[in-house]
Structure formats: structure tokens, C-alpha cells
PDB file of C-alpha atoms in Angstrom:
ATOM      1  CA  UNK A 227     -56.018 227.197  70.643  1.00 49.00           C
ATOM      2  CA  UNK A 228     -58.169 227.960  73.873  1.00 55.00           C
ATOM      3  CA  UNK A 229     -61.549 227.709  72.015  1.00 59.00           C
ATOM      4  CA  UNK A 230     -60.965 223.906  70.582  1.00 60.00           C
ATOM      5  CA  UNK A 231     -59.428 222.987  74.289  1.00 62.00           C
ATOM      6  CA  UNK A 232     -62.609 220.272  73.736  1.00 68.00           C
ATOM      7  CA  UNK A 233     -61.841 219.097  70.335  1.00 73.00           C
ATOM      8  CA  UNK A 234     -58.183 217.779  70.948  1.00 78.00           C
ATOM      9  CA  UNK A 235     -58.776 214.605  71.642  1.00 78.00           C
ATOM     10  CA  UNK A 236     -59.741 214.057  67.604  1.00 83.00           C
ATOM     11  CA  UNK A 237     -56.272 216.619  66.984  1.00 82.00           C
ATOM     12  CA  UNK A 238     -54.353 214.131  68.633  1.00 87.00           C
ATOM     13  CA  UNK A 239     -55.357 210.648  67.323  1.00 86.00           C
ATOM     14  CA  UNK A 240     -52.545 208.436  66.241  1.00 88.00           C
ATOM     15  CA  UNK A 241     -49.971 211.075  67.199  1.00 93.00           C
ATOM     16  CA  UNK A 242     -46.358 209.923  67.876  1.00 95.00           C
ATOM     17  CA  UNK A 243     -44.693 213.069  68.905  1.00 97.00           C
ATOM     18  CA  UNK A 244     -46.051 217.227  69.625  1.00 97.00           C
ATOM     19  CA  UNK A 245     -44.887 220.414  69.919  1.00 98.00           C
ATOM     20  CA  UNK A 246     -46.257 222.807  72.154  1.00 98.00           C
ATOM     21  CA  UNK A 247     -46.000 226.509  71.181  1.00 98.00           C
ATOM     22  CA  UNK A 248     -46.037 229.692  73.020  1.00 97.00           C
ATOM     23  CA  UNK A 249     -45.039 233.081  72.363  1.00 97.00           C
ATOM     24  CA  UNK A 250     -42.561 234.665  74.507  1.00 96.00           C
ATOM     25  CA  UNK A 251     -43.748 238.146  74.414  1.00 94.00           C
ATOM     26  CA  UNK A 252     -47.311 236.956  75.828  1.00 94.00           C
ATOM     27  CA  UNK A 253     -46.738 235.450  79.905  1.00 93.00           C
ATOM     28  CA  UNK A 254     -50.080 234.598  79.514  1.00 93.00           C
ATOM     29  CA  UNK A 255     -49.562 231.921  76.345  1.00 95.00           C
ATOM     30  CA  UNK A 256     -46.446 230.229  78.614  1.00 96.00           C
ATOM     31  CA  UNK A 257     -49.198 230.111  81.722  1.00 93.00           C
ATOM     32  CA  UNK A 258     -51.389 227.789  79.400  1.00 94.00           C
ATOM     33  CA  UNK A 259     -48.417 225.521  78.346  1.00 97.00           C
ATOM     34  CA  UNK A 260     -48.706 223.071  81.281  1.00 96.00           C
ATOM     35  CA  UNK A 261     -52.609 222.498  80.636  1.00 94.00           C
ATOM     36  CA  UNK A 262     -51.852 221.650  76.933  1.00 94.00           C
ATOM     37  CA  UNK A 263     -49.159 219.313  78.262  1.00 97.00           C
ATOM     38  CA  UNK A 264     -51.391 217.832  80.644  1.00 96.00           C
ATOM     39  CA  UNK A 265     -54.303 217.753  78.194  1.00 94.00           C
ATOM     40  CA  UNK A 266     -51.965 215.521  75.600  1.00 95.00           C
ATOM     41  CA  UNK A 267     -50.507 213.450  78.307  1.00 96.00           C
ATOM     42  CA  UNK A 268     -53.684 211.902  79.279  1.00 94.00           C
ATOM     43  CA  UNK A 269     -55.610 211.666  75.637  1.00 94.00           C
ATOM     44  CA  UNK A 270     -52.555 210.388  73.849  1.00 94.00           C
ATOM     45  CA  UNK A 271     -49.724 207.452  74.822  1.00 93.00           C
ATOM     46  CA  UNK A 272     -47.418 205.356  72.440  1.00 92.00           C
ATOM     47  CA  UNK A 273     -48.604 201.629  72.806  1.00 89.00           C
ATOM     48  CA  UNK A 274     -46.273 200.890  76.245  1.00 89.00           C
ATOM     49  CA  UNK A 275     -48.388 203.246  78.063  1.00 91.00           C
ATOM     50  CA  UNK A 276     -45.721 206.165  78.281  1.00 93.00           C
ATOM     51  CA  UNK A 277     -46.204 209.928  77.037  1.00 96.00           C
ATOM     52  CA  UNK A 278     -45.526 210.495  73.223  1.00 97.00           C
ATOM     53  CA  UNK A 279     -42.274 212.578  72.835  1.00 98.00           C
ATOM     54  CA  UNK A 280     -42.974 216.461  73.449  1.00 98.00           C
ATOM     55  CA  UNK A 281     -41.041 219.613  72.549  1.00 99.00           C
ATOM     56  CA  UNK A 282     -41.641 223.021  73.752  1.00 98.00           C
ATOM     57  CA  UNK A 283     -41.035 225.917  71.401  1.00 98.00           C
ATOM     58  CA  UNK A 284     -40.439 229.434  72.533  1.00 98.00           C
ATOM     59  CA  UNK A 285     -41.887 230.855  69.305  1.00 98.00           C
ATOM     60  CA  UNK A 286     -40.702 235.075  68.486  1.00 97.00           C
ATOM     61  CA  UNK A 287     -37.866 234.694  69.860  1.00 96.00           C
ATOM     62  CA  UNK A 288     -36.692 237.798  67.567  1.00 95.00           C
ATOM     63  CA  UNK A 289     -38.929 239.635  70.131  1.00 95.00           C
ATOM     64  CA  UNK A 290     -38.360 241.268  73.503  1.00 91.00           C
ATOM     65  CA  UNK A 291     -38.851 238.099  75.683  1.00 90.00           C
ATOM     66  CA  UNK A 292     -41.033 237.693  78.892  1.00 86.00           C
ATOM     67  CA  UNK A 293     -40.842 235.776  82.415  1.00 86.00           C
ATOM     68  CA  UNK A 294     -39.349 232.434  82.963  1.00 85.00           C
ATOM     69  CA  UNK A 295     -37.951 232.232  78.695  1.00 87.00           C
ATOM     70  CA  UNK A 296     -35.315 234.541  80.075  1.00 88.00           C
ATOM     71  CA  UNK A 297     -33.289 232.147  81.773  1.00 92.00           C
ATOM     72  CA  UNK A 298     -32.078 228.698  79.994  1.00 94.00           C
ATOM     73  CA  UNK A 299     -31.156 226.845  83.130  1.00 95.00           C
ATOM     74  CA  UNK A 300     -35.121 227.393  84.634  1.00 96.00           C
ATOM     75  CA  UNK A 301     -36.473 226.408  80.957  1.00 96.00           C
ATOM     76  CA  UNK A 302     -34.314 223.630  81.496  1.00 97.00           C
ATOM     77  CA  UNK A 303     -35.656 222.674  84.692  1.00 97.00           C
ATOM     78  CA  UNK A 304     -38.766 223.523  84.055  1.00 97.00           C
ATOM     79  CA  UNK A 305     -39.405 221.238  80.859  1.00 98.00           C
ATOM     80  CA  UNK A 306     -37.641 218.233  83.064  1.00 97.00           C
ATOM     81  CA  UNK A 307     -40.569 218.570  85.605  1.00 98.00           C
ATOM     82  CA  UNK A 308     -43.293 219.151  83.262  1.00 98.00           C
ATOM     83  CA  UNK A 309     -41.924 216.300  81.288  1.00 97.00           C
ATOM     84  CA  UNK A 310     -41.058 218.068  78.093  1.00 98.00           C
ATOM     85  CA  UNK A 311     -38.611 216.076  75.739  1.00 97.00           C
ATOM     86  CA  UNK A 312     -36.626 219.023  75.350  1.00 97.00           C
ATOM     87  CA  UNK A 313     -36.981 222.913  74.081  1.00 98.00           C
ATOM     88  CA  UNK A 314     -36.084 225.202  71.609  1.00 98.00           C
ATOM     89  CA  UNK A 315     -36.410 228.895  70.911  1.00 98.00           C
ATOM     90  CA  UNK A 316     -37.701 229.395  67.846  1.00 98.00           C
ATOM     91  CA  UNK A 317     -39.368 232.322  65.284  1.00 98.00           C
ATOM     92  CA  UNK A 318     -41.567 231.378  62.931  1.00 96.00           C
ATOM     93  CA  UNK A 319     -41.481 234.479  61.023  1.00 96.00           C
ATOM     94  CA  UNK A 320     -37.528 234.621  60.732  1.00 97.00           C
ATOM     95  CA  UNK A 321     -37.165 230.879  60.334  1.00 97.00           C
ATOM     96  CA  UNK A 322     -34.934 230.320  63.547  1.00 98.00           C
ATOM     97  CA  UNK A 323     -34.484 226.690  64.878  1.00 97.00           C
ATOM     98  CA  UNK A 324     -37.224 225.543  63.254  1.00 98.00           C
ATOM     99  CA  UNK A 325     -35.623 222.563  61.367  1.00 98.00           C
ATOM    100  CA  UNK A 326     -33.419 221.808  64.397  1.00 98.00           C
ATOM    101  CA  UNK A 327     -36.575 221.417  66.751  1.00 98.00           C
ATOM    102  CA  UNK A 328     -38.142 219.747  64.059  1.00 98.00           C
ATOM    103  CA  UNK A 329     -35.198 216.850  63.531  1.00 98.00           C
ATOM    104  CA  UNK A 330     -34.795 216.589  67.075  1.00 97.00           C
ATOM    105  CA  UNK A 331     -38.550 215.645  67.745  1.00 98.00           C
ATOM    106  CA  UNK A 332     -38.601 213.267  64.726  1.00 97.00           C
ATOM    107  CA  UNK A 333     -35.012 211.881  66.017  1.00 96.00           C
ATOM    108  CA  UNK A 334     -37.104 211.123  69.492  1.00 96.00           C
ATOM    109  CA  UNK A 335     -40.038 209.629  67.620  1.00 96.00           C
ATOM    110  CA  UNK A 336     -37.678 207.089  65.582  1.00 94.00           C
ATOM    111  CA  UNK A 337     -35.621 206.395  68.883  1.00 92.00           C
ATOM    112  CA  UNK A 338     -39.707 205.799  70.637  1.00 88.00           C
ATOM    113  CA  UNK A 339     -40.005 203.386  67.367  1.00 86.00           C
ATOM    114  CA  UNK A 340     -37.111 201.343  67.413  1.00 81.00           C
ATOM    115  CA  UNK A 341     -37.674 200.680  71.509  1.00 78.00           C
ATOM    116  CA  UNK A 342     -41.277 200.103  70.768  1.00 74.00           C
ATOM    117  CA  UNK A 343     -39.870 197.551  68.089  1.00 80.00           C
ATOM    118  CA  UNK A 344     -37.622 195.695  70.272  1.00 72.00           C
ATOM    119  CA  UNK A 345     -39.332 195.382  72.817  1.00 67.00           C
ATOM    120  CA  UNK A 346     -42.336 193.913  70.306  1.00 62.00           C
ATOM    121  CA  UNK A 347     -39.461 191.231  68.929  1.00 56.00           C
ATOM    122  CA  UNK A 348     -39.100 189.771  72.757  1.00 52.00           C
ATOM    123  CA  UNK A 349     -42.261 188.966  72.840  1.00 48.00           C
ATOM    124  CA  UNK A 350     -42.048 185.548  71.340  1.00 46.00           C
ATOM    125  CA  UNK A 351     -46.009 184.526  71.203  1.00 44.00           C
ATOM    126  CA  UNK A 352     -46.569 188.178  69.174  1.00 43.00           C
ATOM    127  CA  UNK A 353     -43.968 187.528  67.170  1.00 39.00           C
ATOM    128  CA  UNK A 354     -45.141 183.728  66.269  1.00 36.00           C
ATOM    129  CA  UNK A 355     -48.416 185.120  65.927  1.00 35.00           C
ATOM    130  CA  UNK A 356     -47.336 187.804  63.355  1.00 41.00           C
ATOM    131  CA  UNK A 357     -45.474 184.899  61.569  1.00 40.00           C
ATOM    132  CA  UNK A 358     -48.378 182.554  61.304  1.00 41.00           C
ATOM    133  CA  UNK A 359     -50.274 185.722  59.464  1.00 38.00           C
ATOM    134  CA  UNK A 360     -47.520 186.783  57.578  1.00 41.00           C
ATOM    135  CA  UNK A 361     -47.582 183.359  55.784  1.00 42.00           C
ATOM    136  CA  UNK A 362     -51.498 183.035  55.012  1.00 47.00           C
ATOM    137  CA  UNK A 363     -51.465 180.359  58.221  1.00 45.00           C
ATOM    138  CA  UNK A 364     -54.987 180.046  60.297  1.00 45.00           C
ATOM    139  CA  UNK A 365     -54.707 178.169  63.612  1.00 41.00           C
ATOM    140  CA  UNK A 366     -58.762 177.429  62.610  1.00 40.00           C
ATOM    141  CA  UNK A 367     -57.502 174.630  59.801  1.00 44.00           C
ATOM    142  CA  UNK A 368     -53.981 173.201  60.593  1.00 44.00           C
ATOM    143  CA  UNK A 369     -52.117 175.770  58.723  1.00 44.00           C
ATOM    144  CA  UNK A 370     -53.532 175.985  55.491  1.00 42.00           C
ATOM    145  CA  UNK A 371     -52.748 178.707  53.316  1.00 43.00           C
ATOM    146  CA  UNK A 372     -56.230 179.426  52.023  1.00 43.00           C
ATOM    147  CA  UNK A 373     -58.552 181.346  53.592  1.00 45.00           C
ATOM    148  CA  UNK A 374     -61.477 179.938  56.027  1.00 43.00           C
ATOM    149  CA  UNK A 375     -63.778 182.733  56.008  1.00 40.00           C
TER     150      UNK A 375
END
């Protein structure tokens, strides 16, 4: 991950929700964990401006664990300041929560979708707008249904 820390930006395009992975038998791979969280927080937003959802795995988890992973209540705390949408311990190789941390970032991205959506519907000039298009309309020649180009 380290050596395309430049590329992300083209990693990240059009992305709705992330995880972030580290290993909890490395310190060193949690110590990098706030710089990829910082590093998607200011390439990538959903369209109101606000972070896309984010989940933290603790990935070999069926290993001897390291540092802060060792305590639930300080990963707790710790993804609320960093602004995590939540955590999971997880091993890849023995196929532990990975569904669950899986449904539970897609459950955040369709809750992000719906608010997104609602919010869109208030917006009465958008939504005439979209109607006009919808129905072949152009403002350009009183509402004719054939195109002007």
C-alpha cells in the first residue's frame, strides 16, 4: 500500500464507501491507518460534502494480536475520533467477519443513498429540472419534445 500512497486519488474515484485494513500482528500497519484515513477523507466526499462511509478491519485476527487491537472499548474510541464508521476484526485467511463487515459497510452506503436522495427530492428547482429532462422538454423552445441541437 505505502508505495502507491501517490496513486490513490485514481483508487478512489467514484467511491461510496472503504475499508481500511491492517494487520494486528504488525503495530507498524495500525500506525499508518490514520494517514490512509486522512488521505481518503480529503480526495473523496459523497456529493453533500461529508466523508464516504469507512470501516476499519483488524485483519489476522486468528493471530497473536498487538497494541491498541487488544482492547474493544479504545478501538471503539479510537475509530469515533478518527471518524471510522465502525470496526470489525476480521481474518482473511479463516474467513472471520468478513461478510458481516462487508453488509454493514454496504448497509451504511444505502442508508448515505437514501439521505442523499431525500434530501435531492426537497430541492424543488432540481427536481423540476430533472422532470423537464425526463420528458424530452428544452426550456430553449417552449417545451417541445424534439431535440434543438
Amino acid at each position: 500500500q505505502e508505495r502507491f500512497g501517490n496513486m490513490t486519488r485514481v483508487y478512489y474515484k467514484e467511491a461510496v464507501g472503504a475499508f481500511i485494513v491492517f494487520d494486528v500482528s504488525r503495530v507498524a500497519t495500525f500506525d499508518a491507518v490514520v494517514k490512509w484515513k486522512n488521505d481518503l477523507d480529503a480526495k473523496v466526499q459523497l456529493p453533500d460534502g461529508s466523508p464516504i462511509p469507512c470501516i476499519l478491519l483488524a485483519n489476522k485476527c486468528d493471530q497473536q494480536k498487538e497494541g491498541i487491537v487488544n482492547s474493544q472499548a479504545k478501538m471503539e474510541e479510537y475509530c469515533r475520533e478518527k471518524g471510522f464508521a465502525g470496526w470489525f476484526e476480521t481474518s482473511a485467511k479463516e474467513n472471520i467477519n468478513i461478510e458481516e463487515a462487508a453488509r454493514s459497510l454496504v448497509n451504511k452506503i444505502l442508508l448515505n443513498d437514501k439521505l442523499l436522495q431525500s434530501n435531492d427530492n426537497r430541492d424543488g428547482d432540481k427536481f423540476a429540472l430533472d422532470h423537464k429532462i425526463a420528458n424530452g422538454e428544452n426550456s430553449r423552445d417552449g417545451g417541445s419534445k424534439s431535440c434543438s441541437c
